[in-house]
Amino acid sequence: MPYFRGVLRAVEARVYQDFELPGPVLDLGCGDGHFATVAFDRKLDVGLDPWTGPVREAAQRGGYHLVIQGAGDRIPFADGYFSSAVSNSVLEHIPDLDAVMAEMARVLRPGAVFIFCVPNHQFLANLSVSNFFDRVGLKGLADAYRAFFNRISRHHHCDSPEVWSERLNRAGFEVERWWHYFSPRALHTLEWGHYFGLPSLICQKLFKRWILAPTRWNLALTLGITRPIYEEAREQEHGAYTFYIVRRKAA
């Protein structure tokens, strides 16, 4: 994956190491399975994703005992089948979240932990280009840029903890804790990475590799840019993303 996505995923992967996930474990929106092989030291039980290509890749990577192509609002398992679940930067891409959250509540046992992360209400407010336009009085351009960046990020939701708490409560979950992460400075790196990373995208399309020469000298600049982000404090008051630790309510 491109470096600007890689550093975000690296920051997120560390979090899961602090939590025990009793099996069976469901990964909602597993994608190509790369994240699971990095974030977890064992195979997860089930990976679920709606897209054919990523599901095939996930099955080949071997990070799951079972990979299934399917939608989050129609999970093909019995009530209370799973003892825990994760979903990493997935839920923001789903238009009808209420249906998916209700389905997650159905397949999780009472008391089961569900850990997920999503962009929050500070994501758009922290974008550097739109903030520049705001400072020079070009509010129309600022709003247009925020809409553009949200569109290329394929976000349907960038919600506050208050909105999420209400949504989770409706679905049958209770929030144990949440925290913001990924500082404004870190988000700026991700934002500009979309543009400076175009050569890597071309490389991936042509050669099926994001990096042609994975040598120390070739990656030194990228490492210098991303290491401070990886090492910043976990909780960031003005962070653009939020982790949630929630549990299925007791019956």
mmCIF file of C-alpha atoms in Angstrom:
data_model
loop_
_atom_site.group_PDB
_atom_site.id
_atom_site.type_symbol
_atom_site.label_atom_id
_atom_site.label_comp_id
_atom_site.label_asym_id
_atom_site.label_seq_id
_atom_site.Cartn_x
_atom_site.Cartn_y
_atom_site.Cartn_z
ATOM 1 C CA MET A 1 0.000 0.000 0.000
ATOM 2 C CA PRO A 2 1.172 3.630 -0.435
ATOM 3 C CA TYR A 3 3.221 5.065 2.444
ATOM 4 C CA PHE A 4 0.569 7.534 3.593
ATOM 5 C CA ARG A 5 -1.896 4.691 4.106
ATOM 6 C CA GLY A 6 0.807 2.466 5.526
ATOM 7 C CA VAL A 7 1.643 4.777 8.420
ATOM 8 C CA LEU A 8 -2.039 5.120 9.356
ATOM 9 C CA ARG A 9 -2.470 1.347 9.329
ATOM 10 C CA ALA A 10 0.728 0.903 11.366
ATOM 11 C CA VAL A 11 -0.592 3.278 14.037
ATOM 12 C CA GLU A 12 -3.865 1.345 14.115
ATOM 13 C CA ALA A 13 -2.275 -2.106 14.152
ATOM 14 C CA ARG A 14 -0.521 -1.410 17.466
ATOM 15 C CA VAL A 15 -3.840 -0.850 19.220
ATOM 16 C CA TYR A 16 -5.164 -4.364 18.670
ATOM 17 C CA GLN A 17 -2.125 -5.862 20.378
ATOM 18 C CA ASP A 18 -3.434 -4.529 23.701
ATOM 19 C CA PHE A 19 -6.724 -6.424 23.554
ATOM 20 C CA GLU A 20 -7.618 -10.068 23.862
ATOM 21 C CA LEU A 21 -10.044 -11.233 21.209
ATOM 22 C CA PRO A 22 -11.770 -14.484 22.196
ATOM 23 C CA GLY A 23 -12.817 -16.692 19.316
ATOM 24 C CA PRO A 24 -14.610 -16.977 17.097
ATOM 25 C CA VAL A 25 -13.514 -13.540 15.819
ATOM 26 C CA LEU A 26 -15.168 -11.702 12.912
ATOM 27 C CA ASP A 27 -13.301 -9.124 10.827
ATOM 28 C CA LEU A 28 -15.952 -6.977 9.169
ATOM 29 C CA GLY A 29 -14.623 -5.507 5.921
ATOM 30 C CA CYS A 30 -11.436 -7.562 5.824
ATOM 31 C CA GLY A 31 -10.392 -6.264 2.398
ATOM 32 C CA ASP A 32 -7.389 -8.056 0.931
ATOM 33 C CA GLY A 33 -6.368 -9.423 4.331
ATOM 34 C CA HIS A 34 -3.042 -7.582 4.479
ATOM 35 C CA PHE A 35 -3.922 -5.649 7.630
ATOM 36 C CA ALA A 36 -4.897 -8.782 9.552
ATOM 37 C CA THR A 37 -1.580 -10.484 8.795
ATOM 38 C CA VAL A 38 0.262 -7.462 10.224
ATOM 39 C CA ALA A 39 -1.956 -6.553 13.178
ATOM 40 C CA PHE A 40 -2.607 -10.001 14.665
ATOM 41 C CA ASP A 41 -0.241 -12.762 15.705
ATOM 42 C CA ARG A 42 -2.729 -15.505 14.858
ATOM 43 C CA LYS A 43 -5.308 -16.299 12.234
ATOM 44 C CA LEU A 44 -8.702 -14.717 12.763
ATOM 45 C CA ASP A 45 -11.677 -17.003 12.378
ATOM 46 C CA VAL A 46 -13.710 -15.206 9.709
ATOM 47 C CA GLY A 47 -13.027 -12.354 7.300
ATOM 48 C CA LEU A 48 -16.038 -10.818 5.536
ATOM 49 C CA ASP A 49 -15.927 -8.420 2.594
ATOM 50 C CA PRO A 50 -18.311 -7.586 -0.283
ATOM 51 C CA TRP A 51 -15.712 -7.360 -3.066
ATOM 52 C CA THR A 52 -14.577 -10.374 -5.095
ATOM 53 C CA GLY A 53 -10.968 -9.371 -5.798
ATOM 54 C CA PRO A 54 -9.998 -8.496 -2.220
ATOM 55 C CA VAL A 55 -11.730 -11.631 -0.907
ATOM 56 C CA ARG A 56 -9.585 -13.787 -3.192
ATOM 57 C CA GLU A 57 -6.433 -12.009 -2.035
ATOM 58 C CA ALA A 58 -7.420 -12.386 1.613
ATOM 59 C CA ALA A 59 -7.925 -16.120 1.142
ATOM 60 C CA GLN A 60 -4.468 -16.415 -0.439
ATOM 61 C CA ARG A 61 -2.731 -14.448 2.334
ATOM 62 C CA GLY A 62 -3.802 -16.937 4.980
ATOM 63 C CA GLY A 63 -4.762 -14.492 7.717
ATOM 64 C CA TYR A 64 -8.166 -16.126 8.270
ATOM 65 C CA HIS A 65 -9.491 -19.615 8.754
ATOM 66 C CA LEU A 66 -12.420 -18.662 6.515
ATOM 67 C CA VAL A 67 -12.964 -15.750 4.111
ATOM 68 C CA ILE A 68 -16.482 -15.025 2.888
ATOM 69 C CA GLN A 69 -17.781 -12.629 0.272
ATOM 70 C CA GLY A 70 -20.870 -10.950 1.665
ATOM 71 C CA ALA A 71 -22.531 -7.758 2.854
ATOM 72 C CA GLY A 72 -22.383 -6.442 6.394
ATOM 73 C CA ASP A 73 -26.150 -6.264 6.705
ATOM 74 C CA ARG A 74 -26.547 -9.976 5.812
ATOM 75 C CA ILE A 75 -23.872 -11.893 7.710
ATOM 76 C CA PRO A 76 -24.363 -15.648 7.106
ATOM 77 C CA PHE A 77 -23.979 -16.836 10.698
ATOM 78 C CA ALA A 78 -26.366 -17.714 13.503
ATOM 79 C CA ASP A 79 -27.387 -15.343 16.281
ATOM 80 C CA GLY A 80 -24.635 -14.911 18.868
ATOM 81 C CA TYR A 81 -22.085 -16.929 16.902
ATOM 82 C CA PHE A 82 -19.070 -14.625 17.417
ATOM 83 C CA SER A 83 -17.319 -13.846 20.705
ATOM 84 C CA SER A 84 -15.528 -10.746 19.390
ATOM 85 C CA ALA A 85 -15.220 -8.617 16.264
ATOM 86 C CA VAL A 86 -13.019 -5.979 14.663
ATOM 87 C CA SER A 87 -13.502 -3.554 11.798
ATOM 88 C CA ASN A 88 -10.607 -1.334 10.775
ATOM 89 C CA SER A 89 -11.446 1.882 8.910
ATOM 90 C CA VAL A 90 -14.407 0.280 7.156
ATOM 91 C CA LEU A 91 -17.661 1.573 8.618
ATOM 92 C CA GLU A 92 -17.197 5.098 7.247
ATOM 93 C CA HIS A 93 -17.606 3.673 3.723
ATOM 94 C CA ILE A 94 -21.030 2.108 4.366
ATOM 95 C CA PRO A 95 -24.091 4.259 3.528
ATOM 96 C CA ASP A 96 -26.662 2.388 5.667
ATOM 97 C CA LEU A 97 -24.823 1.951 8.930
ATOM 98 C CA ASP A 98 -27.862 1.246 11.097
ATOM 99 C CA ALA A 99 -28.587 -1.995 9.237
ATOM 100 C CA VAL A 100 -24.974 -3.138 9.533
ATOM 101 C CA MET A 101 -24.713 -2.298 13.225
ATOM 102 C CA ALA A 102 -27.952 -4.149 13.954
ATOM 103 C CA GLU A 103 -26.605 -7.178 12.097
ATOM 104 C CA MET A 104 -23.345 -7.026 14.040
ATOM 105 C CA ALA A 105 -25.329 -6.983 17.274
ATOM 106 C CA ARG A 106 -27.233 -10.040 16.089
ATOM 107 C CA VAL A 107 -24.182 -12.208 15.351
ATOM 108 C CA LEU A 108 -22.249 -11.196 18.494
ATOM 109 C CA ARG A 109 -22.824 -12.894 21.824
ATOM 110 C CA PRO A 110 -24.028 -10.761 24.755
ATOM 111 C CA GLY A 111 -20.949 -9.146 26.280
ATOM 112 C CA ALA A 112 -18.811 -9.689 23.170
ATOM 113 C CA VAL A 113 -16.270 -6.949 22.466
ATOM 114 C CA PHE A 114 -16.307 -5.070 19.158
ATOM 115 C CA ILE A 115 -13.269 -2.905 18.356
ATOM 116 C CA PHE A 116 -13.352 -0.530 15.402
ATOM 117 C CA CYS A 117 -11.944 2.762 14.166
ATOM 118 C CA VAL A 118 -13.344 5.439 11.874
ATOM 119 C CA PRO A 119 -12.627 9.024 10.779
ATOM 120 C CA ASN A 120 -14.411 11.544 12.961
ATOM 121 C CA HIS A 121 -15.918 15.034 12.797
ATOM 122 C CA GLN A 122 -12.417 16.582 12.942
ATOM 123 C CA PHE A 123 -11.219 14.875 9.759
ATOM 124 C CA LEU A 124 -12.453 17.528 7.332
ATOM 125 C CA ALA A 125 -11.698 20.366 9.754
ATOM 126 C CA ASN A 126 -8.026 19.325 9.874
ATOM 127 C CA LEU A 127 -7.314 19.297 6.128
ATOM 128 C CA SER A 128 -4.463 21.699 5.352
ATOM 129 C CA VAL A 129 -5.549 22.901 1.897
ATOM 130 C CA SER A 130 -9.093 23.822 2.923
ATOM 131 C CA ASN A 131 -7.770 25.511 6.066
ATOM 132 C CA PHE A 132 -5.481 27.635 3.882
ATOM 133 C CA PHE A 133 -8.429 28.673 1.729
ATOM 134 C CA ASP A 134 -10.359 29.569 4.891
ATOM 135 C CA ARG A 135 -7.508 31.753 6.153
ATOM 136 C CA VAL A 136 -7.406 33.772 2.928
ATOM 137 C CA GLY A 137 -11.183 34.199 2.825
ATOM 138 C CA LEU A 138 -11.978 31.688 0.067
ATOM 139 C CA LYS A 139 -14.682 29.777 1.910
ATOM 140 C CA GLY A 140 -16.268 28.448 -1.280
ATOM 141 C CA LEU A 141 -13.005 26.842 -2.359
ATOM 142 C CA ALA A 142 -12.458 25.513 1.163
ATOM 143 C CA ASP A 143 -15.852 23.805 1.187
ATOM 144 C CA ALA A 144 -15.319 22.471 -2.338
ATOM 145 C CA TYR A 145 -11.949 20.987 -1.368
ATOM 146 C CA ARG A 146 -13.396 19.305 1.721
ATOM 147 C CA ALA A 147 -16.164 17.790 -0.410
ATOM 148 C CA PHE A 148 -13.586 16.657 -2.986
ATOM 149 C CA PHE A 149 -11.298 15.046 -0.420
ATOM 150 C CA ASN A 150 -14.185 13.343 1.326
ATOM 151 C CA ARG A 151 -15.313 11.972 -2.040
ATOM 152 C CA ILE A 152 -11.915 10.558 -3.021
ATOM 153 C CA SER A 153 -11.690 9.051 0.477
ATOM 154 C CA ARG A 154 -15.080 7.386 -0.189
ATOM 155 C CA HIS A 155 -16.468 8.552 3.151
ATOM 156 C CA HIS A 156 -20.182 8.421 3.860
ATOM 157 C CA HIS A 157 -19.695 9.193 7.554
ATOM 158 C CA CYS A 158 -17.253 11.325 9.552
ATOM 159 C CA ASP A 159 -19.181 11.389 12.818
ATOM 160 C CA SER A 160 -18.516 12.569 16.355
ATOM 161 C CA PRO A 161 -18.490 10.241 19.385
ATOM 162 C CA GLU A 162 -21.898 11.632 20.338
ATOM 163 C CA VAL A 163 -23.391 10.519 17.022
ATOM 164 C CA TRP A 164 -21.683 7.152 17.290
ATOM 165 C CA SER A 165 -22.865 6.617 20.859
ATOM 166 C CA GLU A 166 -26.479 7.116 19.802
ATOM 167 C CA ARG A 167 -26.059 4.819 16.796
ATOM 168 C CA LEU A 168 -24.430 2.095 18.868
ATOM 169 C CA ASN A 169 -27.033 2.321 21.607
ATOM 170 C CA ARG A 170 -29.834 1.905 19.051
ATOM 171 C CA ALA A 171 -28.154 -1.202 17.681
ATOM 172 C CA GLY A 172 -27.676 -2.839 21.060
ATOM 173 C CA PHE A 173 -24.117 -1.879 22.024
ATOM 174 C CA GLU A 174 -22.686 -0.007 24.976
ATOM 175 C CA VAL A 175 -19.528 2.080 24.653
ATOM 176 C CA GLU A 176 -16.728 1.203 27.071
ATOM 177 C CA ARG A 177 -14.307 3.845 25.856
ATOM 178 C CA TRP A 178 -13.156 5.813 22.852
ATOM 179 C CA TRP A 179 -10.216 8.046 21.976
ATOM 180 C CA HIS A 180 -9.114 10.218 19.080
ATOM 181 C CA TYR A 181 -5.835 9.485 17.302
ATOM 182 C CA PHE A 182 -3.819 10.668 14.274
ATOM 183 C CA SER A 183 -2.955 14.320 14.889
ATOM 184 C CA PRO A 184 -3.599 17.176 12.444
ATOM 185 C CA ARG A 185 0.083 16.999 11.447
ATOM 186 C CA ALA A 186 -0.286 13.300 10.734
ATOM 187 C CA LEU A 187 -3.405 13.932 8.666
ATOM 188 C CA HIS A 188 -1.526 16.514 6.601
ATOM 189 C CA THR A 189 1.005 13.815 5.721
ATOM 190 C CA LEU A 190 -1.814 11.513 4.642
ATOM 191 C CA GLU A 191 -3.510 14.325 2.720
ATOM 192 C CA TRP A 192 -0.428 15.333 0.732
ATOM 193 C CA GLY A 193 0.514 11.706 0.272
ATOM 194 C CA HIS A 194 -2.447 11.381 -2.080
ATOM 195 C CA TYR A 195 -0.674 13.750 -4.461
ATOM 196 C CA PHE A 196 3.008 12.924 -3.890
ATOM 197 C CA GLY A 197 2.133 9.231 -4.031
ATOM 198 C CA LEU A 198 0.979 9.326 -7.656
ATOM 199 C CA PRO A 199 4.271 7.827 -8.951
ATOM 200 C CA SER A 200 3.753 4.867 -6.611
ATOM 201 C CA LEU A 201 0.227 4.413 -7.942
ATOM 202 C CA ILE A 202 1.540 4.341 -11.506
ATOM 203 C CA CYS A 203 4.173 1.825 -10.433
ATOM 204 C CA GLN A 204 1.521 -0.375 -8.852
ATOM 205 C CA LYS A 205 -0.649 -0.278 -11.962
ATOM 206 C CA LEU A 206 2.253 -1.110 -14.274
ATOM 207 C CA PHE A 207 4.260 -3.569 -12.182
ATOM 208 C CA LYS A 208 1.819 -4.676 -9.438
ATOM 209 C CA ARG A 209 4.224 -3.283 -6.838
ATOM 210 C CA TRP A 210 4.005 -0.082 -4.804
ATOM 211 C CA ILE A 211 7.812 0.055 -4.424
ATOM 212 C CA LEU A 212 10.175 -1.009 -7.201
ATOM 213 C CA ALA A 213 13.384 -0.708 -5.164
ATOM 214 C CA PRO A 214 12.709 -1.484 -1.474
ATOM 215 C CA THR A 215 16.223 -0.473 -0.403
ATOM 216 C CA ARG A 216 17.212 1.532 2.671
ATOM 217 C CA TRP A 217 18.458 4.489 0.644
ATOM 218 C CA ASN A 218 15.291 4.598 -1.447
ATOM 219 C CA LEU A 219 13.022 4.572 1.604
ATOM 220 C CA ALA A 220 15.070 6.885 3.854
ATOM 221 C CA LEU A 221 13.043 10.010 3.087
ATOM 222 C CA THR A 222 9.737 8.188 3.535
ATOM 223 C CA LEU A 223 10.924 6.775 6.862
ATOM 224 C CA GLY A 224 11.971 10.235 8.025
ATOM 225 C CA ILE A 225 8.505 11.584 7.238
ATOM 226 C CA THR A 226 6.485 8.757 8.736
ATOM 227 C CA ARG A 227 8.438 7.694 11.843
ATOM 228 C CA PRO A 228 7.448 10.764 13.941
ATOM 229 C CA ILE A 229 3.797 10.020 13.138
ATOM 230 C CA TYR A 230 4.150 6.401 14.203
ATOM 231 C CA GLU A 231 5.833 7.474 17.442
ATOM 232 C CA GLU A 232 3.399 10.248 18.432
ATOM 233 C CA ALA A 233 1.231 9.783 21.527
ATOM 234 C CA ARG A 234 -1.615 7.333 21.014
ATOM 235 C CA GLU A 235 -4.369 9.706 22.111
ATOM 236 C CA GLN A 236 -4.657 13.006 20.235
ATOM 237 C CA GLU A 237 -7.293 15.486 21.404
ATOM 238 C CA HIS A 238 -7.686 16.925 17.918
ATOM 239 C CA GLY A 239 -7.072 13.650 16.093
ATOM 240 C CA ALA A 240 -8.919 12.988 12.849
ATOM 241 C CA TYR A 241 -9.817 9.363 13.660
ATOM 242 C CA THR A 242 -11.423 7.609 16.625
ATOM 243 C CA PHE A 243 -11.079 4.144 18.123
ATOM 244 C CA TYR A 244 -14.109 2.624 19.850
ATOM 245 C CA ILE A 245 -14.207 -0.252 22.307
ATOM 246 C CA VAL A 246 -17.831 -1.372 22.608
ATOM 247 C CA ARG A 247 -19.699 -4.435 23.854
ATOM 248 C CA ARG A 248 -22.853 -6.187 22.859
ATOM 249 C CA LYS A 249 -25.434 -5.447 25.528
ATOM 250 C CA ALA A 250 -26.530 -8.326 27.707
ATOM 251 C CA ALA A 251 -29.814 -9.891 26.661
#
